PDB file of C-alpha atoms in Angstrom:
ATOM      1  CA  UNK A 231      -3.580   1.612 -19.951  1.00  0.00           C
ATOM      2  CA  UNK A 232      -2.777  -0.852 -18.011  1.00  0.00           C
ATOM      3  CA  UNK A 233      -0.049   0.653 -16.278  1.00  0.00           C
ATOM      4  CA  UNK A 234      -1.266   3.683 -14.756  1.00  0.00           C
ATOM      5  CA  UNK A 235      -4.837   1.333 -14.164  1.00  0.00           C
ATOM      6  CA  UNK A 236      -1.603  -0.621 -11.387  1.00  0.00           C
ATOM      7  CA  UNK A 237      -0.246   3.156 -10.786  1.00  0.00           C
ATOM      8  CA  UNK A 238      -3.547   3.300  -9.370  1.00  0.00           C
ATOM      9  CA  UNK A 239      -4.325   1.029  -8.122  1.00  0.00           C
ATOM     10  CA  UNK A 240      -1.045   0.824  -5.890  1.00  0.00           C
ATOM     11  CA  UNK A 241      -2.032   4.941  -4.848  1.00  0.00           C
ATOM     12  CA  UNK A 242      -5.738   4.557  -4.381  1.00  0.00           C
ATOM     13  CA  UNK A 243      -5.303   1.039  -1.725  1.00  0.00           C
ATOM     14  CA  UNK A 244      -7.097  -0.698  -4.581  1.00  0.00           C
ATOM     15  CA  UNK A 245      -4.536  -3.014  -4.577  1.00  0.00           C
ATOM     16  CA  UNK A 246      -4.410  -3.836  -0.847  1.00  0.00           C
ATOM     17  CA  UNK A 247      -7.793  -4.872  -0.542  1.00  0.00           C
ATOM     18  CA  UNK A 248      -7.477  -6.847  -4.002  1.00  0.00           C
ATOM     19  CA  UNK A 249      -4.980  -9.185  -2.128  1.00  0.00           C
ATOM     20  CA  UNK A 250      -7.103  -8.975   0.629  1.00  0.00           C
ATOM     21  CA  UNK A 251     -10.340  -9.651  -1.620  1.00  0.00           C
ATOM     22  CA  UNK A 252      -7.425 -12.713  -3.349  1.00  0.00           C
ATOM     23  CA  UNK A 253      -6.927 -14.468   0.093  1.00  0.00           C
ATOM     24  CA  UNK A 254     -10.754 -15.381   1.453  1.00  0.00           C
ATOM     25  CA  UNK A 255     -10.593 -17.014  -2.302  1.00  0.00           C
ATOM     26  CA  UNK A 256      -8.033 -18.162  -2.183  1.00  0.00           C
ATOM     27  CA  UNK A 257      -8.386 -19.851   1.659  1.00  0.00           C
ATOM     28  CA  UNK A 258     -11.777 -20.576   0.783  1.00  0.00           C
ATOM     29  CA  UNK A 259     -13.032 -24.530   0.521  1.00  0.00           C
ATOM     30  CA  UNK A 260     -15.220 -23.659  -1.907  1.00  0.00           C
ATOM     31  CA  UNK A 261     -14.754 -24.062  -5.744  1.00  0.00           C
ATOM     32  CA  UNK A 262     -15.377 -20.732  -8.499  1.00  0.00           C
ATOM     33  CA  UNK A 263     -15.850 -20.369 -12.080  1.00  0.00           C
ATOM     34  CA  UNK A 264     -15.711 -17.055 -11.570  1.00  0.00           C
ATOM     35  CA  UNK A 265     -14.375 -14.250  -8.411  1.00  0.00           C
ATOM     36  CA  UNK A 266     -15.753 -11.292  -8.796  1.00  0.00           C
ATOM     37  CA  UNK A 267     -14.419  -8.595  -7.736  1.00  0.00           C
ATOM     38  CA  UNK A 268     -15.413  -4.093  -7.203  1.00  0.00           C
ATOM     39  CA  UNK A 269     -13.419  -1.410  -7.254  1.00  0.00           C
ATOM     40  CA  UNK A 270     -13.805   1.880  -6.177  1.00  0.00           C
ATOM     41  CA  UNK A 271     -12.258   3.936  -8.296  1.00  0.00           C
ATOM     42  CA  UNK A 272     -12.040   7.878  -8.496  1.00  0.00           C
ATOM     43  CA  UNK A 273     -12.024   9.639 -11.376  1.00  0.00           C
ATOM     44  CA  UNK A 274     -10.546  12.888 -11.622  1.00  0.00           C
ATOM     45  CA  UNK A 275      -7.876  10.757  -9.271  1.00  0.00           C
ATOM     46  CA  UNK A 276      -7.457   9.248 -12.381  1.00  0.00           C
ATOM     47  CA  UNK A 277      -7.307  11.330 -15.314  1.00  0.00           C
ATOM     48  CA  UNK A 278      -4.551  13.363 -13.437  1.00  0.00           C
ATOM     49  CA  UNK A 279      -2.465  10.263 -13.481  1.00  0.00           C
ATOM     50  CA  UNK A 280      -4.026   9.880 -17.427  1.00  0.00           C
ATOM     51  CA  UNK A 281      -6.475  11.588 -18.924  1.00  0.00           C
ATOM     52  CA  UNK A 282      -6.409   9.557 -21.472  1.00  0.00           C
ATOM     53  CA  UNK A 283      -8.156   6.606 -19.341  1.00  0.00           C
ATOM     54  CA  UNK A 284     -10.304   8.381 -16.421  1.00  0.00           C
ATOM     55  CA  UNK A 285     -11.510   8.923 -19.511  1.00  0.00           C
ATOM     56  CA  UNK A 286     -11.596   5.887 -20.520  1.00  0.00           C
ATOM     57  CA  UNK A 287     -13.994   4.968 -17.948  1.00  0.00           C
ATOM     58  CA  UNK A 288     -16.064   7.672 -17.591  1.00  0.00           C
ATOM     59  CA  UNK A 289     -17.291   6.580 -21.526  1.00  0.00           C
ATOM     60  CA  UNK A 290     -16.587   2.939 -21.518  1.00  0.00           C
ATOM     61  CA  UNK A 291     -16.146   1.398 -18.613  1.00  0.00           C
ATOM     62  CA  UNK A 292     -17.299  -1.860 -19.273  1.00  0.00           C
ATOM     63  CA  UNK A 293     -14.090  -2.056 -21.946  1.00  0.00           C
ATOM     64  CA  UNK A 294     -12.223  -0.490 -18.933  1.00  0.00           C
ATOM     65  CA  UNK A 295     -12.966  -2.449 -17.381  1.00  0.00           C
ATOM     66  CA  UNK A 296     -11.583  -5.214 -19.935  1.00  0.00           C
ATOM     67  CA  UNK A 297      -8.315  -3.325 -18.121  1.00  0.00           C
ATOM     68  CA  UNK A 298      -8.196  -3.834 -14.395  1.00  0.00           C
ATOM     69  CA  UNK A 299      -9.819  -6.686 -15.513  1.00  0.00           C
ATOM     70  CA  UNK A 300      -5.800  -7.893 -17.474  1.00  0.00           C
ATOM     71  CA  UNK A 301      -4.524  -6.110 -14.475  1.00  0.00           C
ATOM     72  CA  UNK A 302      -5.783  -7.793 -12.051  1.00  0.00           C
ATOM     73  CA  UNK A 303      -4.843 -11.645 -13.832  1.00  0.00           C
ATOM     74  CA  UNK A 304      -1.258 -10.273 -13.419  1.00  0.00           C
ATOM     75  CA  UNK A 305      -1.249  -9.500 -10.942  1.00  0.00           C
ATOM     76  CA  UNK A 306      -3.217 -12.794  -9.165  1.00  0.00           C
ATOM     77  CA  UNK A 307      -0.598 -15.061 -11.025  1.00  0.00           C
ATOM     78  CA  UNK A 308       2.964 -12.797 -10.552  1.00  0.00           C
ATOM     79  CA  UNK A 309       1.735 -13.172  -6.933  1.00  0.00           C
ATOM     80  CA  UNK A 310       0.362 -15.801  -6.633  1.00  0.00           C
ATOM     81  CA  UNK A 311      -2.408 -14.313  -5.529  1.00  0.00           C
ATOM     82  CA  UNK A 312      -5.009 -17.048  -6.438  1.00  0.00           C
ATOM     83  CA  UNK A 313      -3.952 -20.784  -6.810  1.00  0.00           C
ATOM     84  CA  UNK A 314      -7.282 -22.428  -8.479  1.00  0.00           C
ATOM     85  CA  UNK A 315      -7.727 -20.189 -11.302  1.00  0.00           C
ATOM     86  CA  UNK A 316      -6.828 -20.517 -14.482  1.00  0.00           C
ATOM     87  CA  UNK A 317      -7.634 -18.346 -17.689  1.00  0.00           C
ATOM     88  CA  UNK A 318      -8.285 -14.589 -17.744  1.00  0.00           C
ATOM     89  CA  UNK A 319     -11.999 -14.931 -18.036  1.00  0.00           C
ATOM     90  CA  UNK A 320     -12.539 -16.175 -15.509  1.00  0.00           C
ATOM     91  CA  UNK A 321     -12.386 -12.188 -13.802  1.00  0.00           C
ATOM     92  CA  UNK A 322     -15.565 -10.350 -13.124  1.00  0.00           C
ATOM     93  CA  UNK A 323     -14.546  -6.868 -12.591  1.00  0.00           C
ATOM     94  CA  UNK A 324     -17.119  -4.225 -11.615  1.00  0.00           C
ATOM     95  CA  UNK A 325     -16.022  -0.806 -11.705  1.00  0.00           C
ATOM     96  CA  UNK A 326     -17.674   1.438  -8.883  1.00  0.00           C
ATOM     97  CA  UNK A 327     -16.770   5.350  -9.343  1.00  0.00           C
ATOM     98  CA  UNK A 328     -17.345   6.940  -5.997  1.00  0.00           C
ATOM     99  CA  UNK A 329     -19.314   9.914  -8.290  1.00  0.00           C
ATOM    100  CA  UNK A 330     -18.621  11.761 -11.552  1.00  0.00           C
ATOM    101  CA  UNK A 331     -18.165  15.389 -13.122  1.00  0.00           C
ATOM    102  CA  UNK A 332     -21.000  18.064 -11.926  1.00  0.00           C
ATOM    103  CA  UNK A 333     -21.947  18.441 -15.422  1.00  0.00           C
ATOM    104  CA  UNK A 334     -25.191  18.774 -16.875  1.00  0.00           C
ATOM    105  CA  UNK A 335     -23.806  15.810 -19.305  1.00  0.00           C
ATOM    106  CA  UNK A 336     -23.629  12.977 -17.047  1.00  0.00           C
ATOM    107  CA  UNK A 337     -26.970  13.297 -15.213  1.00  0.00           C
ATOM    108  CA  UNK A 338     -29.807  11.204 -16.120  1.00  0.00           C
ATOM    109  CA  UNK A 339     -32.890  12.753 -17.189  1.00  0.00           C
ATOM    110  CA  UNK A 340     -35.961  11.541 -18.664  1.00  0.00           C
ATOM    111  CA  UNK A 341     -38.212  14.275 -18.668  1.00  0.00           C
ATOM    112  CA  UNK A 342     -36.029  15.890 -21.297  1.00  0.00           C
ATOM    113  CA  UNK A 343     -36.231  15.835 -24.600  1.00  0.00           C
ATOM    114  CA  UNK A 344     -34.730  14.472 -27.358  1.00  0.00           C
ATOM    115  CA  UNK A 345     -33.183  11.133 -24.631  1.00  0.00           C
ATOM    116  CA  UNK A 346     -30.377  10.396 -26.560  1.00  0.00           C
ATOM    117  CA  UNK A 347     -29.068   8.482 -23.847  1.00  0.00           C
ATOM    118  CA  UNK A 348     -27.121   5.504 -26.426  1.00  0.00           C
ATOM    119  CA  UNK A 349     -24.110   5.140 -24.929  1.00  0.00           C
ATOM    120  CA  UNK A 350     -22.911   2.662 -21.933  1.00  0.00           C
ATOM    121  CA  UNK A 351     -21.114   5.301 -20.213  1.00  0.00           C
ATOM    122  CA  UNK A 352     -22.773   6.459 -16.354  1.00  0.00           C
ATOM    123  CA  UNK A 353     -24.918   8.175 -15.081  1.00  0.00           C
ATOM    124  CA  UNK A 354     -26.205   9.873 -12.372  1.00  0.00           C
ATOM    125  CA  UNK A 355     -30.785   9.737 -11.737  1.00  0.00           C
ATOM    126  CA  UNK A 356     -32.072  11.198  -9.421  1.00  0.00           C
ATOM    127  CA  UNK A 357     -35.550   9.993  -8.508  1.00  0.00           C
ATOM    128  CA  UNK A 358     -38.461   8.535  -5.752  1.00  0.00           C
ATOM    129  CA  UNK A 359     -38.575   5.682  -5.725  1.00  0.00           C
ATOM    130  CA  UNK A 360     -42.754   4.198  -5.653  1.00  0.00           C
ATOM    131  CA  UNK A 361     -42.623   0.149  -6.340  1.00  0.00           C
ATOM    132  CA  UNK A 362     -40.397  -2.113  -4.781  1.00  0.00           C
ATOM    133  CA  UNK A 363     -40.022  -5.743  -5.797  1.00  0.00           C
ATOM    134  CA  UNK A 364     -38.906  -8.667  -3.925  1.00  0.00           C
ATOM    135  CA  UNK A 365     -34.911  -9.633  -4.068  1.00  0.00           C
ATOM    136  CA  UNK A 366     -34.438 -12.057  -6.482  1.00  0.00           C
ATOM    137  CA  UNK A 367     -32.042 -14.447  -7.689  1.00  0.00           C
ATOM    138  CA  UNK A 368     -29.351 -14.143 -10.832  1.00  0.00           C
ATOM    139  CA  UNK A 369     -26.973 -16.377 -12.575  1.00  0.00           C
ATOM    140  CA  UNK A 370     -23.706 -13.901 -12.559  1.00  0.00           C
ATOM    141  CA  UNK A 371     -21.308 -15.852 -13.648  1.00  0.00           C
ATOM    142  CA  UNK A 372     -21.343 -19.373 -15.361  1.00  0.00           C
ATOM    143  CA  UNK A 373     -19.148 -22.359 -16.854  1.00  0.00           C
ATOM    144  CA  UNK A 374     -20.138 -24.896 -20.454  1.00  0.00           C
ATOM    145  CA  UNK A 375     -18.097 -27.379 -21.347  1.00  0.00           C
ATOM    146  CA  UNK A 376     -17.579 -28.956 -24.443  1.00  0.00           C
ATOM    147  CA  UNK A 377     -19.781 -32.371 -24.738  1.00  0.00           C
ATOM    148  CA  UNK A 378     -17.950 -33.743 -27.194  1.00  0.00           C
ATOM    149  CA  UNK A 379     -14.711 -36.535 -25.028  1.00  0.00           C
ATOM    150  CA  UNK A 380     -12.331 -35.740 -27.358  1.00  0.00           C
ATOM    151  CA  UNK A 381     -11.892 -32.256 -27.811  1.00  0.00           C
ATOM    152  CA  UNK A 382      -9.523 -30.100 -25.071  1.00  0.00           C
ATOM    153  CA  UNK A 383     -12.941 -27.051 -24.224  1.00  0.00           C
ATOM    154  CA  UNK A 384     -14.197 -30.011 -22.892  1.00  0.00           C
ATOM    155  CA  UNK A 385     -12.762 -29.620 -19.287  1.00  0.00           C
ATOM    156  CA  UNK A 386     -10.694 -27.011 -17.793  1.00  0.00           C
ATOM    157  CA  UNK A 387     -12.661 -22.803 -17.976  1.00  0.00           C
ATOM    158  CA  UNK A 388     -12.301 -22.271 -21.741  1.00  0.00           C
ATOM    159  CA  UNK A 389     -15.888 -20.787 -21.339  1.00  0.00           C
ATOM    160  CA  UNK A 390     -16.927 -18.627 -18.405  1.00  0.00           C
ATOM    161  CA  UNK A 391     -19.830 -15.991 -19.303  1.00  0.00           C
ATOM    162  CA  UNK A 392     -20.200 -13.223 -16.997  1.00  0.00           C
ATOM    163  CA  UNK A 393     -22.941 -11.121 -16.215  1.00  0.00           C
ATOM    164  CA  UNK A 394     -23.071  -7.272 -17.897  1.00  0.00           C
ATOM    165  CA  UNK A 395     -24.761  -4.728 -17.050  1.00  0.00           C
ATOM    166  CA  UNK A 396     -27.968  -4.183 -19.449  1.00  0.00           C
ATOM    167  CA  UNK A 397     -27.380  -7.607 -20.460  1.00  0.00           C
ATOM    168  CA  UNK A 398     -30.186  -9.961 -19.813  1.00  0.00           C
ATOM    169  CA  UNK A 399     -30.427 -14.136 -18.034  1.00  0.00           C
ATOM    170  CA  UNK A 400     -31.335 -15.241 -21.306  1.00  0.00           C
ATOM    171  CA  UNK A 401     -27.930 -13.791 -22.740  1.00  0.00           C
ATOM    172  CA  UNK A 402     -25.885 -14.788 -19.618  1.00  0.00           C
ATOM    173  CA  UNK A 403     -26.894 -18.910 -19.445  1.00  0.00           C
ATOM    174  CA  UNK A 404     -28.367 -20.728 -22.839  1.00  0.00           C
ATOM    175  CA  UNK A 405     -28.712 -23.832 -24.301  1.00  0.00           C
ATOM    176  CA  UNK A 406     -27.463 -22.961 -27.887  1.00  0.00           C
ATOM    177  CA  UNK A 407     -24.268 -22.157 -26.990  1.00  0.00           C
ATOM    178  CA  UNK A 408     -21.942 -23.825 -28.865  1.00  0.00           C
ATOM    179  CA  UNK A 409     -17.233 -24.764 -29.150  1.00  0.00           C
ATOM    180  CA  UNK A 410     -15.639 -22.485 -30.967  1.00  0.00           C
ATOM    181  CA  UNK A 411     -13.546 -25.518 -31.944  1.00  0.00           C
ATOM    182  CA  UNK A 412     -15.623 -27.832 -32.819  1.00  0.00           C
ATOM    183  CA  UNK A 413     -18.494 -27.194 -33.248  1.00  0.00           C
ATOM    184  CA  UNK A 414     -20.044 -29.019 -30.218  1.00  0.00           C
ATOM    185  CA  UNK A 415     -23.480 -27.958 -28.298  1.00  0.00           C
ATOM    186  CA  UNK A 416     -21.412 -26.789 -24.523  1.00  0.00           C
ATOM    187  CA  UNK A 417     -23.215 -27.522 -21.144  1.00  0.00           C
ATOM    188  CA  UNK A 418     -23.613 -25.985 -18.387  1.00  0.00           C
ATOM    189  CA  UNK A 419     -20.860 -27.439 -15.088  1.00  0.00           C
ATOM    190  CA  UNK A 420     -24.309 -26.767 -12.909  1.00  0.00           C
ATOM    191  CA  UNK A 421     -21.893 -26.642 -10.288  1.00  0.00           C
ATOM    192  CA  UNK A 422     -20.148 -23.610 -10.647  1.00  0.00           C
ATOM    193  CA  UNK A 423     -23.184 -21.478 -11.498  1.00  0.00           C
ATOM    194  CA  UNK A 424     -22.831 -18.351  -9.433  1.00  0.00           C
ATOM    195  CA  UNK A 425     -26.290 -16.610  -8.186  1.00  0.00           C
ATOM    196  CA  UNK A 426     -26.633 -12.763  -6.253  1.00  0.00           C
ATOM    197  CA  UNK A 427     -29.244 -11.242  -5.685  1.00  0.00           C
ATOM    198  CA  UNK A 428     -31.098  -8.860  -8.023  1.00  0.00           C
ATOM    199  CA  UNK A 429     -34.379  -6.535  -6.573  1.00  0.00           C
ATOM    200  CA  UNK A 430     -36.533  -4.405  -9.676  1.00  0.00           C
ATOM    201  CA  UNK A 431     -37.882  -0.457  -8.337  1.00  0.00           C
ATOM    202  CA  UNK A 432     -40.518   1.745  -9.955  1.00  0.00           C
ATOM    203  CA  UNK A 433     -38.850   5.464 -10.711  1.00  0.00           C
ATOM    204  CA  UNK A 434     -40.472   8.705 -10.848  1.00  0.00           C
ATOM    205  CA  UNK A 435     -38.171  12.053 -12.301  1.00  0.00           C
ATOM    206  CA  UNK A 436     -38.509  13.535  -9.690  1.00  0.00           C
ATOM    207  CA  UNK A 437     -39.844  16.745 -10.857  1.00  0.00           C
ATOM    208  CA  UNK A 438     -42.833  15.005 -10.486  1.00  0.00           C
ATOM    209  CA  UNK A 439     -43.060  16.697  -6.832  1.00  0.00           C
ATOM    210  CA  UNK A 440     -44.298  20.518  -8.746  1.00  0.00           C
ATOM    211  CA  UNK A 441     -46.919  18.354 -10.369  1.00  0.00           C
ATOM    212  CA  UNK A 442     -48.160  17.114  -6.773  1.00  0.00           C
ATOM    213  CA  UNK A 443     -47.954  19.924  -4.658  1.00  0.00           C
ATOM    214  CA  UNK A 444     -50.199  22.227  -7.723  1.00  0.00           C
ATOM    215  CA  UNK A 445     -47.290  23.877  -9.618  1.00  0.00           C
ATOM    216  CA  UNK A 446     -47.889  25.259 -12.890  1.00  0.00           C
ATOM    217  CA  UNK A 447     -45.894  26.445 -15.490  1.00  0.00           C
ATOM    218  CA  UNK A 448     -47.611  27.506 -18.205  1.00  0.00           C
ATOM    219  CA  UNK A 449     -47.079  23.823 -19.785  1.00  0.00           C
ATOM    220  CA  UNK A 450     -51.192  22.722 -21.012  1.00  0.00           C
ATOM    221  CA  UNK A 451     -50.161  19.400 -20.727  1.00  0.00           C
ATOM    222  CA  UNK A 452     -47.890  16.826 -19.656  1.00  0.00           C
ATOM    223  CA  UNK A 453     -47.752  13.304 -18.342  1.00  0.00           C
ATOM    224  CA  UNK A 454     -45.455  11.385 -15.225  1.00  0.00           C
ATOM    225  CA  UNK A 455     -44.161   8.061 -16.975  1.00  0.00           C
ATOM    226  CA  UNK A 456     -42.528   5.775 -14.441  1.00  0.00           C
ATOM    227  CA  UNK A 457     -39.382   4.061 -15.694  1.00  0.00           C
ATOM    228  CA  UNK A 458     -37.559   1.007 -13.848  1.00  0.00           C
ATOM    229  CA  UNK A 459     -34.118   0.523 -11.947  1.00  0.00           C
ATOM    230  CA  UNK A 460     -32.801  -3.093 -11.564  1.00  0.00           C
ATOM    231  CA  UNK A 461     -31.053  -3.415  -8.466  1.00  0.00           C
ATOM    232  CA  UNK A 462     -27.620  -5.959  -8.774  1.00  0.00           C
TER     233      UNK A 462
END
């Protein structure tokens, strides 16, 4: 699947954009713990190249991102795109689909019952924003070091924490991480913390418009429930 991912990036122009993004990182005088790349993907085109990878992206996007992460790391090392990069863990890949299949199973509707949305795959959702919070910061990535000075992991980029979709802030940054080699506590290197913007919005399903218009579908009872969306 790595080979297919590389072929798709080359054919779609994503590889050229990736090389351009790497050049911006390499030309920067700032040191980074995490190098973040957004890759636009067309699921239909990938499925035509390889159905397995196309299905993997649609239904296991977090694991699929690791495939692209490995491909991008090899490309960076082979072409010497970012001299400061040391480990694959420093690369954060965000897969951004151009569209999803126009099928009911890919539409997230909180007005339908039962709510069988247990998988961490891509869904489409349409709604009306009723409340917007202020834009705040969150930790996209952080570097941790072993507190034991004699430990090999007291330097370098062995311990990189990267925010994953759906995770809380404490999953990325905490004080109880320990070294896998010597079991000593890990301490964050604050100089390498990577911050991003997030905004919380409240939404309601578009079907609520029927109720607001006075439309009745012979149901004696119904309730309107807002749901929260995190924009990062």
